Each structure stands twice: as structure tokens, then as C-alpha cells.
Tab-separated table of C-alpha atoms and ligand atoms in Angstrom:
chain	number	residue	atom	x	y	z
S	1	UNK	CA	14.452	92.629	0.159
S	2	UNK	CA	16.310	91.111	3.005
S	3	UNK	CA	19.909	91.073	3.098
S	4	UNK	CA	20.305	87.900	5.733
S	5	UNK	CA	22.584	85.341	4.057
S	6	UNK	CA	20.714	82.208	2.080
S	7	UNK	CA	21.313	79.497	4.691
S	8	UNK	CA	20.140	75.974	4.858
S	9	UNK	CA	18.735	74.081	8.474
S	10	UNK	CA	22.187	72.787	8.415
S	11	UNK	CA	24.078	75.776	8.776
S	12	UNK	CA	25.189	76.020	5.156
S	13	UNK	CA	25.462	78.747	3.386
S	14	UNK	CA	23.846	78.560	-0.183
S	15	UNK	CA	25.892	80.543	-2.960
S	16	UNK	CA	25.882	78.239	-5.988
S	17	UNK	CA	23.030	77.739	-8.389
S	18	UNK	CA	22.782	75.798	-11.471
S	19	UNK	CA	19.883	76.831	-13.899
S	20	UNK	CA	18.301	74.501	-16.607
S	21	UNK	CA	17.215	76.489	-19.644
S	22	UNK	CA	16.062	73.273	-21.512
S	23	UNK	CA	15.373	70.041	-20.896
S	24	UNK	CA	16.252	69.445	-24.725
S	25	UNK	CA	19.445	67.195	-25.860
S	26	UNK	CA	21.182	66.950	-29.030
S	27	UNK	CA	22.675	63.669	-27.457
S	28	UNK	CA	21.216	60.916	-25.555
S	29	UNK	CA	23.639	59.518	-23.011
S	30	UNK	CA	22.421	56.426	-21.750
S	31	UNK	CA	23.325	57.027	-17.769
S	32	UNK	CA	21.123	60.573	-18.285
S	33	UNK	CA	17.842	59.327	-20.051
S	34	UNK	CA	16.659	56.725	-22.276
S	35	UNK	CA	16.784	57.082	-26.016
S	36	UNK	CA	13.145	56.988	-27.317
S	37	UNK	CA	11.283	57.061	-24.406
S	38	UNK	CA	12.238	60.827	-23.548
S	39	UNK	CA	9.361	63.070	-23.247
S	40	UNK	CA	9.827	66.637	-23.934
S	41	UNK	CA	8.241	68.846	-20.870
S	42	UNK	CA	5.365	70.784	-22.699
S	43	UNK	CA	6.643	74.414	-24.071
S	44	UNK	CA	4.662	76.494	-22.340
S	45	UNK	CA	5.927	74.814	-19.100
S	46	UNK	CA	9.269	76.295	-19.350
S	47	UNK	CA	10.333	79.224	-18.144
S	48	UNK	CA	10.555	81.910	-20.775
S	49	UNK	CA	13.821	84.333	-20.504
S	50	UNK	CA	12.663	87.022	-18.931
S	51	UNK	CA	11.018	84.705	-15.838
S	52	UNK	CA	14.820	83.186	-16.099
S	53	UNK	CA	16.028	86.449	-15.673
S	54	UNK	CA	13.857	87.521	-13.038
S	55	UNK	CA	14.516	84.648	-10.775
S	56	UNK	CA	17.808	84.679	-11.160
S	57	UNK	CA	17.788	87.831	-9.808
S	58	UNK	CA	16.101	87.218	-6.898
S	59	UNK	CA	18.864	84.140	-6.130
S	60	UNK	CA	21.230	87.054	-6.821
S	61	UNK	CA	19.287	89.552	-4.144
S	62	UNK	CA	19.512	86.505	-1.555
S	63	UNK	CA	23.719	86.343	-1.541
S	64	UNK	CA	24.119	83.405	-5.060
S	65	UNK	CA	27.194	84.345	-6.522
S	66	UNK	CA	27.656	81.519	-8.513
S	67	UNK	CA	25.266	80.706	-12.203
S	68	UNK	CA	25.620	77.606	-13.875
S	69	UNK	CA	23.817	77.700	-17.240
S	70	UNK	CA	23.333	73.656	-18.069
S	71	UNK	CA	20.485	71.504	-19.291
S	72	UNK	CA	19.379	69.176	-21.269
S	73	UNK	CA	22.047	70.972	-23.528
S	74	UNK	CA	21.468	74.967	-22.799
S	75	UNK	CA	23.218	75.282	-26.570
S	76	UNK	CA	19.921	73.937	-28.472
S	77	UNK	CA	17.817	76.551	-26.713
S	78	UNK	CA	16.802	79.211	-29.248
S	79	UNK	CA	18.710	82.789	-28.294
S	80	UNK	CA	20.571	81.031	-25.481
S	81	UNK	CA	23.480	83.493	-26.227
S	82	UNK	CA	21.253	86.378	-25.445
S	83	UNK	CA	19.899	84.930	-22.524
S	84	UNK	CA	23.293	84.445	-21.145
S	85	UNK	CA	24.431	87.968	-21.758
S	86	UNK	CA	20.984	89.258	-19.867
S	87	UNK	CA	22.297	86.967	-17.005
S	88	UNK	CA	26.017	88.118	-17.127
S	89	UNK	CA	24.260	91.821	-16.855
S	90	UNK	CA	22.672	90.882	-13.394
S	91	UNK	CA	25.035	92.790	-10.886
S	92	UNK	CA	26.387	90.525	-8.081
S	93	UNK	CA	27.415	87.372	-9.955
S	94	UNK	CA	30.791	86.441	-9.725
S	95	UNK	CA	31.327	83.616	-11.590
S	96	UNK	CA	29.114	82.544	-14.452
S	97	UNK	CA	29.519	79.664	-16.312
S	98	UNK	CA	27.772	77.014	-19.419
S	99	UNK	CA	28.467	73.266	-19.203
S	100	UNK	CA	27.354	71.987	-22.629
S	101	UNK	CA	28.138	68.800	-24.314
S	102	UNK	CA	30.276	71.179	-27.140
S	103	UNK	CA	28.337	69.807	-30.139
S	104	UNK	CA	27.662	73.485	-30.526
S	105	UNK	CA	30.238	74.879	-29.446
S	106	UNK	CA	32.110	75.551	-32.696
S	107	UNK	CA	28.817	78.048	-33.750
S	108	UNK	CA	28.267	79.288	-30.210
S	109	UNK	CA	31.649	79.531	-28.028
S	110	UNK	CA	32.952	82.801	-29.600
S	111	UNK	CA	29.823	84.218	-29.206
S	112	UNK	CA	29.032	82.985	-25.680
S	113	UNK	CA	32.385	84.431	-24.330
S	114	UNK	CA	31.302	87.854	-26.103
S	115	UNK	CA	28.189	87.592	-24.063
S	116	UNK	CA	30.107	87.579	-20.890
S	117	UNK	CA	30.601	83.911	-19.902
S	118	UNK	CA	33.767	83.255	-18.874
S	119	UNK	CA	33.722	79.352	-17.978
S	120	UNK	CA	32.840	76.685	-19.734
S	121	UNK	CA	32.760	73.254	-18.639
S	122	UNK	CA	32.740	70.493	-21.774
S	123	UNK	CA	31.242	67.160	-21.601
S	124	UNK	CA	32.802	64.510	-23.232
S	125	UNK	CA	32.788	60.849	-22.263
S	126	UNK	CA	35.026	59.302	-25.020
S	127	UNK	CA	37.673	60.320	-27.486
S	128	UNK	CA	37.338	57.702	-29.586
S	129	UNK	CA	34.334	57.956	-32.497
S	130	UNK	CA	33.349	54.253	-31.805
S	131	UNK	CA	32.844	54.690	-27.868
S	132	UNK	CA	31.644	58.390	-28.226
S	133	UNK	CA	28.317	57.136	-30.491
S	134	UNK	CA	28.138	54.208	-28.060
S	135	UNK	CA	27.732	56.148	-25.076
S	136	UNK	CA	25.755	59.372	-26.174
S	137	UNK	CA	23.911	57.378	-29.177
S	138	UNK	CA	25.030	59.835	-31.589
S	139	UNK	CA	27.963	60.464	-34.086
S	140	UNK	CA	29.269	63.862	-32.547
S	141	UNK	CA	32.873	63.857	-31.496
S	142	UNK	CA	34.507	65.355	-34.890
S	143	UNK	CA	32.125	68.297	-34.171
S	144	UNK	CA	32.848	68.504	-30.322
S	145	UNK	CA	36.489	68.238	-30.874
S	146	UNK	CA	36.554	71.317	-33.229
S	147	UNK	CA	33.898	73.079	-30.543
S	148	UNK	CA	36.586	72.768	-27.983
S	149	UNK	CA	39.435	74.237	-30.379
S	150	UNK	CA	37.515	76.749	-31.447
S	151	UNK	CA	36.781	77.794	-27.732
S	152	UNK	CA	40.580	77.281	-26.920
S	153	UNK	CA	41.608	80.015	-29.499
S	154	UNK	CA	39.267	82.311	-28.256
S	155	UNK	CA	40.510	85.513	-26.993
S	156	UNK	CA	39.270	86.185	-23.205
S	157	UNK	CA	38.063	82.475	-22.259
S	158	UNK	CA	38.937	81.158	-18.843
S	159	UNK	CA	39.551	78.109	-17.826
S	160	UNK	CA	38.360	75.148	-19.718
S	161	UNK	CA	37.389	71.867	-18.213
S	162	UNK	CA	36.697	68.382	-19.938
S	163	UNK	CA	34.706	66.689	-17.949
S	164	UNK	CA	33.575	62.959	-18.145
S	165	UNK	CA	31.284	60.383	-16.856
S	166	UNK	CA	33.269	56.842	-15.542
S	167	UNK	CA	31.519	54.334	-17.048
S	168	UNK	CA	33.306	50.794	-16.791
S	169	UNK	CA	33.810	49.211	-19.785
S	170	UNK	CA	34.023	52.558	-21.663
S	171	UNK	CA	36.313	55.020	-19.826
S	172	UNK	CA	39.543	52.440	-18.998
S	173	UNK	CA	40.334	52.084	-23.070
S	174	UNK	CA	40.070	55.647	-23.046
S	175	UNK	CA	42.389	56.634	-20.560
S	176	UNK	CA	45.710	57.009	-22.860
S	177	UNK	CA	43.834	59.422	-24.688
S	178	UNK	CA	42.468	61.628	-21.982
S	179	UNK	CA	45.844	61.658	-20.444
S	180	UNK	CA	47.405	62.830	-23.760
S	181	UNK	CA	44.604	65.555	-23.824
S	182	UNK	CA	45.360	66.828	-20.417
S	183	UNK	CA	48.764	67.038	-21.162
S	184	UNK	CA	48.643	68.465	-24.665
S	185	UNK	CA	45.533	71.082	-24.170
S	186	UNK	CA	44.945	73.968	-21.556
S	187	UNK	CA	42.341	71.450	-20.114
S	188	UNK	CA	41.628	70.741	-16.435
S	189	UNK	CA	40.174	66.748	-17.747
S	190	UNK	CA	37.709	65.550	-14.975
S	191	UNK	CA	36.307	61.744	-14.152
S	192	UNK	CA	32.486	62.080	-12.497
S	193	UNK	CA	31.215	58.872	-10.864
S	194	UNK	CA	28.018	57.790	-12.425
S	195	UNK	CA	24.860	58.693	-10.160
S	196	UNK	CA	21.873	57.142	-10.117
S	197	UNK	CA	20.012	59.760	-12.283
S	198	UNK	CA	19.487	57.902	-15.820
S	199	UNK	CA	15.611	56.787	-16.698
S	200	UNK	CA	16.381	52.966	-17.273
S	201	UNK	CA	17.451	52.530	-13.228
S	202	UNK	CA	19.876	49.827	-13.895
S	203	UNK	CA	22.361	51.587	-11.344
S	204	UNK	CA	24.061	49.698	-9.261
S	205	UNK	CA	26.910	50.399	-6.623
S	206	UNK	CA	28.901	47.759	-7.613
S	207	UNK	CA	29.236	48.782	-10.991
S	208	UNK	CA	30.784	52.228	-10.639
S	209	UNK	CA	33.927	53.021	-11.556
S	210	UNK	CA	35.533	55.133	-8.676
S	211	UNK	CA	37.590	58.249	-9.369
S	212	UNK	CA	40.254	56.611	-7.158
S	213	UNK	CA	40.219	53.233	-9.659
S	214	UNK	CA	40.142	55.948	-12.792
S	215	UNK	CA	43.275	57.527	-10.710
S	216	UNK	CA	45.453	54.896	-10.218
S	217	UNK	CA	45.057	53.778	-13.898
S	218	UNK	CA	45.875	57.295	-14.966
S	219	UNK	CA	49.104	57.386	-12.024
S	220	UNK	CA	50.451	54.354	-13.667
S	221	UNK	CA	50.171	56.223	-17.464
S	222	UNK	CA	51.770	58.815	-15.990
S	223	UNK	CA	52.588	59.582	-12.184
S	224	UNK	CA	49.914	62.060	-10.154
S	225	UNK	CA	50.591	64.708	-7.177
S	226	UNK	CA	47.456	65.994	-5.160
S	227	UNK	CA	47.205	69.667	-5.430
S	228	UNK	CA	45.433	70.896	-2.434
S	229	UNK	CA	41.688	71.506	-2.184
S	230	UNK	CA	39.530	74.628	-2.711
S	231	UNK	CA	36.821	74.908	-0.107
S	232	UNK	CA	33.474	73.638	-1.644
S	233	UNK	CA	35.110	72.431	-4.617
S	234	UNK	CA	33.481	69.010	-6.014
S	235	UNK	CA	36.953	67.843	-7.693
S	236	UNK	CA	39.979	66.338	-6.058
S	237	UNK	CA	42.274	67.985	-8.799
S	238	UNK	CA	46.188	66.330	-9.520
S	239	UNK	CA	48.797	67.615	-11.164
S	240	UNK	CA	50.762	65.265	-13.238
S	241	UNK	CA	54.223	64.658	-11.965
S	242	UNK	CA	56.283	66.924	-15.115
S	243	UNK	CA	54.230	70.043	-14.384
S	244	UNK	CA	52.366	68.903	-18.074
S	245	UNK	CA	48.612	69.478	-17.022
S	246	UNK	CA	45.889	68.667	-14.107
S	247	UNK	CA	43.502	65.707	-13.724
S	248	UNK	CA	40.293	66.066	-11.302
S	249	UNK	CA	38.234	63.491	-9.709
S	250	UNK	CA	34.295	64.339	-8.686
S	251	UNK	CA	33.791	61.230	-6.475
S	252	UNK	CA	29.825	61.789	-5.025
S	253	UNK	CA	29.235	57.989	-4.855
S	254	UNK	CA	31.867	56.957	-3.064
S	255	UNK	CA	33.403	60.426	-1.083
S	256	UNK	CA	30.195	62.374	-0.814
S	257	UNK	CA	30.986	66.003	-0.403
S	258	UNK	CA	27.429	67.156	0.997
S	259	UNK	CA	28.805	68.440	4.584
S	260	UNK	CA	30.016	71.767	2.310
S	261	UNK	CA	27.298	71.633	-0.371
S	262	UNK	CA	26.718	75.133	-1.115
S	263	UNK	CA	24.454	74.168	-4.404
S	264	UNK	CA	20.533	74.427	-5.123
S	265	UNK	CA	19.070	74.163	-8.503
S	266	UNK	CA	16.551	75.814	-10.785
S	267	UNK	CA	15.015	73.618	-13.669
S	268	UNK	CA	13.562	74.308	-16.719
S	269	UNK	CA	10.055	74.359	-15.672
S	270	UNK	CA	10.856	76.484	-12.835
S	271	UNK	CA	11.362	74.451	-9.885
S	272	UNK	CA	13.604	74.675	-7.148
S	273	UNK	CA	15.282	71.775	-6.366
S	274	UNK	CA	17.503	71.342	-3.259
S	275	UNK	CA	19.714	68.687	-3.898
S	276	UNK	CA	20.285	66.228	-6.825
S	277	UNK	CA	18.719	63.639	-5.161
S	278	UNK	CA	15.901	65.537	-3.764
S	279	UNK	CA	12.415	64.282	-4.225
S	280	UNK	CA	10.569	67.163	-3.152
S	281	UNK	CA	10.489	70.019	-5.035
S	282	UNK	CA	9.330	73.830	-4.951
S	283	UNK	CA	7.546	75.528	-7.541
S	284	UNK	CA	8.597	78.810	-8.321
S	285	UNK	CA	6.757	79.289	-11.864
S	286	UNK	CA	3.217	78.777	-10.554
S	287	UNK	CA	3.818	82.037	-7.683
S	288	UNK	CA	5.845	83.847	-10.441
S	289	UNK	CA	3.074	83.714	-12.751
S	290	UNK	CA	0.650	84.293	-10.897
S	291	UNK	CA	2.292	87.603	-9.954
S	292	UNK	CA	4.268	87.246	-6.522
S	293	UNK	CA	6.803	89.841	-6.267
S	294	UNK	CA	10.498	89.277	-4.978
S	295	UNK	CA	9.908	89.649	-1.612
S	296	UNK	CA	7.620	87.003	-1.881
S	297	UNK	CA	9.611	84.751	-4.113
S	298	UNK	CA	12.579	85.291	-1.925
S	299	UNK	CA	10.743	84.134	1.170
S	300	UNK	CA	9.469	80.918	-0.815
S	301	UNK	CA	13.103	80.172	-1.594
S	302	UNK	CA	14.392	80.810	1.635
S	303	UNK	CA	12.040	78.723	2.794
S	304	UNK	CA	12.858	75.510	0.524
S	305	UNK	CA	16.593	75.849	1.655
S	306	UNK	CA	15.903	75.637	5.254
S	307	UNK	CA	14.798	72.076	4.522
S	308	UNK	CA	17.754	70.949	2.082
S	309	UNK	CA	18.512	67.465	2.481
S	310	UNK	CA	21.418	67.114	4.954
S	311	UNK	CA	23.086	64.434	2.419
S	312	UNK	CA	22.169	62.077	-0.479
S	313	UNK	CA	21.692	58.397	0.469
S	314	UNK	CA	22.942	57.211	-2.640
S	315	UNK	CA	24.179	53.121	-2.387
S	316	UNK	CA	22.004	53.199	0.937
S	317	UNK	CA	19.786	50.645	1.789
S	318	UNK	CA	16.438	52.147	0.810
S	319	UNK	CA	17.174	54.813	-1.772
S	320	UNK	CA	14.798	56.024	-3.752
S	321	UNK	CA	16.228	57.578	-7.051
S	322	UNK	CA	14.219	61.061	-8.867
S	323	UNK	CA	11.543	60.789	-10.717
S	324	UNK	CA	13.604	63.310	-13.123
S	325	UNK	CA	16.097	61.827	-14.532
S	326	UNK	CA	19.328	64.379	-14.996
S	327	UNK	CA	18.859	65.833	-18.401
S	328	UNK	CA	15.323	67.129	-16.695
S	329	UNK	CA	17.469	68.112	-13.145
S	330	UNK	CA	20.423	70.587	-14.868
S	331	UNK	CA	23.360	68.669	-13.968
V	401	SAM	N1	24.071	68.631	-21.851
V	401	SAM	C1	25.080	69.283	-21.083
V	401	SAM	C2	26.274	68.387	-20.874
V	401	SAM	O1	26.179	67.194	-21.156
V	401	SAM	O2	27.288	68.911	-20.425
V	401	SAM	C3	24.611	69.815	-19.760
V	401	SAM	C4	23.653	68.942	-18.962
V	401	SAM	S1	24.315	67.398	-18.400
V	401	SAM	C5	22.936	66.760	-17.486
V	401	SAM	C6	25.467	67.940	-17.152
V	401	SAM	C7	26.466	66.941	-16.695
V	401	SAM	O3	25.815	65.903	-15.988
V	401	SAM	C8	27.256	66.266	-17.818
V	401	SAM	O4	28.644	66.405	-17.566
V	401	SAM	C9	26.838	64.834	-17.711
V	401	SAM	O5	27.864	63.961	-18.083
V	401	SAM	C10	26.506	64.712	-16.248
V	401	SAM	N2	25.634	63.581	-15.952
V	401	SAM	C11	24.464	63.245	-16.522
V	401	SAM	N3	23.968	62.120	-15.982
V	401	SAM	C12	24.850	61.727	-15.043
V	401	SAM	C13	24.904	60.629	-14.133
V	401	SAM	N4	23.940	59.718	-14.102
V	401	SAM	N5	25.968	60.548	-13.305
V	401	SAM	C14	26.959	61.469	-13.345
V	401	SAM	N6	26.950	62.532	-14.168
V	401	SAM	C15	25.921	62.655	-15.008
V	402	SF4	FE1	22.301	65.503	-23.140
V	402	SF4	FE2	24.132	66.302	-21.390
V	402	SF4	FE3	22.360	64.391	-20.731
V	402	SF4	FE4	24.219	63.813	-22.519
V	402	SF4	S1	24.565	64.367	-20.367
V	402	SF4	S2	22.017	63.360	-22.722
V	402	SF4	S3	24.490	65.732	-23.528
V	402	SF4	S4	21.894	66.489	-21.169
């Protein structure tokens, strides 16, 4: 196998990549798919663990450093935990980490951490029962609060990040609350602009609540400084003014970060997908399959990054949103 770094036509260099393992949801956030019209991808369409494995590896081979395990929610997929520790096995990765929504979290986080994952990023939009049903359709947050405990008190964890969707309407209520969190808990609490990525394509620019209108509701609870910026990272993290915990804005809508995008994505039925937005993507199941070897893989890959999209038109005139919605990408 080569050793020439993974490099887009853009001159960036690709390190990062998230992997699906299930297009399956316990939940069913409205801004990621539509309640009841969801179709599950056919089983035999997703990639079994040893093709995750296996491809993973070959991302490793090309320079990733960086695994994501996500979804749908990577929790609900049966053995998950020993999938994760075959992954954490794979020399070469530096930093591998699970975002999950935490409903099972409580069964799974001890566990998890055994298995080598040392990250874990924890979805959660509201923090009050009422608004938590309204916005992922289902009565979870008791058991997601006592997921994230349980993963608090366990020994070797790293850093733990909260991180929710701004929806408006919703997430201004909730604010007190997720301040109190971030200053109570060891949690780095993160707003995420809503993307156009949910099935019912009701998006509109207007409607999105910035992370700099979530930020100067939160300065006025209680008073923000910047803390500076870690090349490639999607947040603009803040430290409240007391030294009492961090607050991070992901702001894709309206402060784009694609000029340092180092990210490509694998999803559950084995596709390689270049940006979020992208709406071409490369099979890699079909070629794995049907026997190709790494070399071959690898040049298939390389070959998709070259043409990553130099930047999502998101709120442009003309944009065309997925056909997957982002329970299907692997957010
Ligand atoms: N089920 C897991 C979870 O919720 O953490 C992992 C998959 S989920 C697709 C990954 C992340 O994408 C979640 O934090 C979710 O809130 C976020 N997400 C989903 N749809 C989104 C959208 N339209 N805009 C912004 N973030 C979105
Ligand atoms: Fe499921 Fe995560 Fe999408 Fe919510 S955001 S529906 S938890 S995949």
C-alpha cells in the first residue's frame, strides 16, 4: 500500500472519518428524519463487522487518524461494543470516539470505555422531559440523564461533550438549564446549527437559530470568554467568566468551516461519502464484496477524495439537500 498522504483536489489533507454502523434509531428527532415514514435500509445491505473492520483499516493504511463511531444510534446495533474494541485494536488510530444519543448509555458506557473508546460525544437537545419527547418523539431523558452519570463515574473516560441541536422555539427555554449543566458537570455543552438534513425539507435559513444568538443568550446568564481555536476544530469553545465550565458553538450554517475540513464519511451500507452535503457518492461494499483487495480499495478512495466538494452551499440560491437524510449519513 502507498504511503502518500490522503489529500483532497483542494489541497486538504483528509484525517477524520466518521463511520455509520446503523442506520437504526431508538429516537426520532424531527430535524434528522420523519417519524413513520423511515425506512430501514435492507439488512443484508449493511456492512457486517468484519467488512467495517476491514475498511477501516484501509482509511487507517491511507494516514485517518481519527474514527467516529455514530449512526442512526451505533448503541442499538447488536455487539456494537465488540465491534468497537476490534476498531480500537486497528494500530494507527489516535483518537476514537462514539456519539450516541445516551439512551443506552447507562447499559453500554462502562463497557464501551473497557473496549477502548475514550470519547464520547452525547446528544441531547432538551433537559426538560416535556421538550425532550417533543423534539426526539420519545420519552427518554430520565434514561439519558442516568447514561451520562453513569459514564461520568467511570474510571478512564475522557472528555465528555453534550452536544445539542438549536432549534428555535425549543433551545432558548432551555438555556438556564444547559448553563447550570456546564457549570455543574465535567461537560464541554455544545449548540449545532440545524442543517438541512431532516426528511420533511421544511428548512429554511431564516429559521435557524445561530450559535452566536444561542451565545449571547447564554453571555447574558452568565458572562463568556473565547478560548482560542484548535486547528480543524468544528466548535468555537468559551469559557465562562468564573473558570466554572466551557460552552462550544458548531456554527456550519452561518460560519462554514469547509476551507479546513479534514472529514469524509463511511455509511452503513458502505458508501463513501465526501461531505455532508454531498450528492454523489462512492460505493465501497459492491468492490469489497466482490473481492477487491486494499490496494484496490485504497485507490477507489483516494480517488473519491480528490473530488470532495470544495464547500457546502447550504442557504445558497439553488441548493439541493441529500437524498439521505442524517440518521442514514452518520452525523
Ligand atoms: N444517534 C446518535 C446521536 O444522536 O448522537 C448519532 C447519530 S446523529 C445523526 C449525530 C448528530 O447529528 C447528533 O448530535 C444530531 O443531533 C446531529 N444532527 C442530526 N440531524 C441534524 C441536523 N439536521 N442539523 C444538525 N445536526 C443534526
Ligand atoms: Fe436518532 Fe441521533 Fe437522528 Fe436523533 S439525531 S433521530 S438520536 S440518529
Amino acid at each position: 500500500m502507498t504511503h502518500e498522504p490522503l489529500v483532497d483536489g483542494h489541497g486538504r489533507l483528509i484525517t477524520d472519518l466518521r463511520v455509520s454502523v446503523t442506520d437504526l434509531c431508538n429516537l426520532r428527532c424531527h430535524y434528522c428524519m420523519v417519524p413513520d415514514t423511515v425506512e430501514w435500509l435492507p439488512r443484508d445491505e449493511i456492512l457486517r463487522h468484519e467488512e467495517i473492520v476491514e475498511l477501516v483499516q484501509v482509511f487507517v493504511g491511507l494516514g485517518v487518524r481519527e474514527i467516529r463511531l455514530t449512526g442512526g444510534e451505533p448503541l442499538v446495533r447488536k455487539g456494537f461494543v465488540g465491534l468497537a474494541g476490534r476498531i480500537a485494536g486497528i494500530p494507527g488510530i489516535d483518537d476514537l470516539s462514539v456519539t450516541t444519543n445516551g439512551v443506552l448509555l447507562e447499559r453500554d458506557g462502562p463497557a464501551l470505555i473497557a473496549a477502548g473508546i475514550r470519547r464520547v460525544n452525547v446528544s441531547l437537545d432538551a433537559l426538560s422531559p416535556e421538550r425532550f419527547a417533543q423534539v426526539t418523539g420519545r420519552d427518554r431523558l430520565a434514561q439519558v440523564l442516568r447514561g451520562l452519570e453513569v459514564l461520568r463515574d467511570t474510571p478512564g473516560r475522557g472528555r465528555i461533550k453534550v452536544n445539542a441541536v438549536g432549534l428555535r422555539g425549543v433551545t432558548e427555554p432551555e438555556l438556564p438549564a444547559f448553563v447550570a449543566l456546564a457549570r455543574a458537570q465535567p461537560y464541554q455543552v455544545r449548540f449545532i446549527e440545524n442543517m438541512p438534513l431532516g426528511a420533511n425539507r421544511s428548512w429554511t435559513r431564516d429559521d435557524v437559530l445561530t450559535g452566536e444568538e444561542i451565545r449571547g443568550l447564554i453571555h447574558a446568564i452568565a458572562p463568556l470568554q473565547p478560548v482560542e481555536r484548535e486547528a480543524h476544530a468544528t466548535a468555537r469553545v468559551y469559557r465562562f467568566a468564573d473558570g466554572r465550565g466551557e460552552v462550544g458553538f458548531i456554527n456550519p450554517v452561518s460560519e462554514p468551516f469547509c476551507d479546513d475540513c479534514n472529514r469524509i464519511r463511511l455509511t452503513a451500507d458502505g458508501r463513501l461519502r465526501t461531505c455532508l452535503f454531498s450528492l454523489h457518492e462512492t460505493d465501497l461494499r459492491g468492490p469489497l464484496r466482490a473481492g477487491a483487495g486494499r490496494d484496490e480499495l485504497a485507490a477507489i478512495i483516494r480517488d473519491a477524495v480528490w473530488r470532495k466538494e470544495l464547500k457546502h452551499r447550504v442557504g445558497d440560491p439553488g441548493f439541493r439537500q441529500p437524498a439521505r437524510t442524517m440518521s442514514r449519513i452518520g452525523g
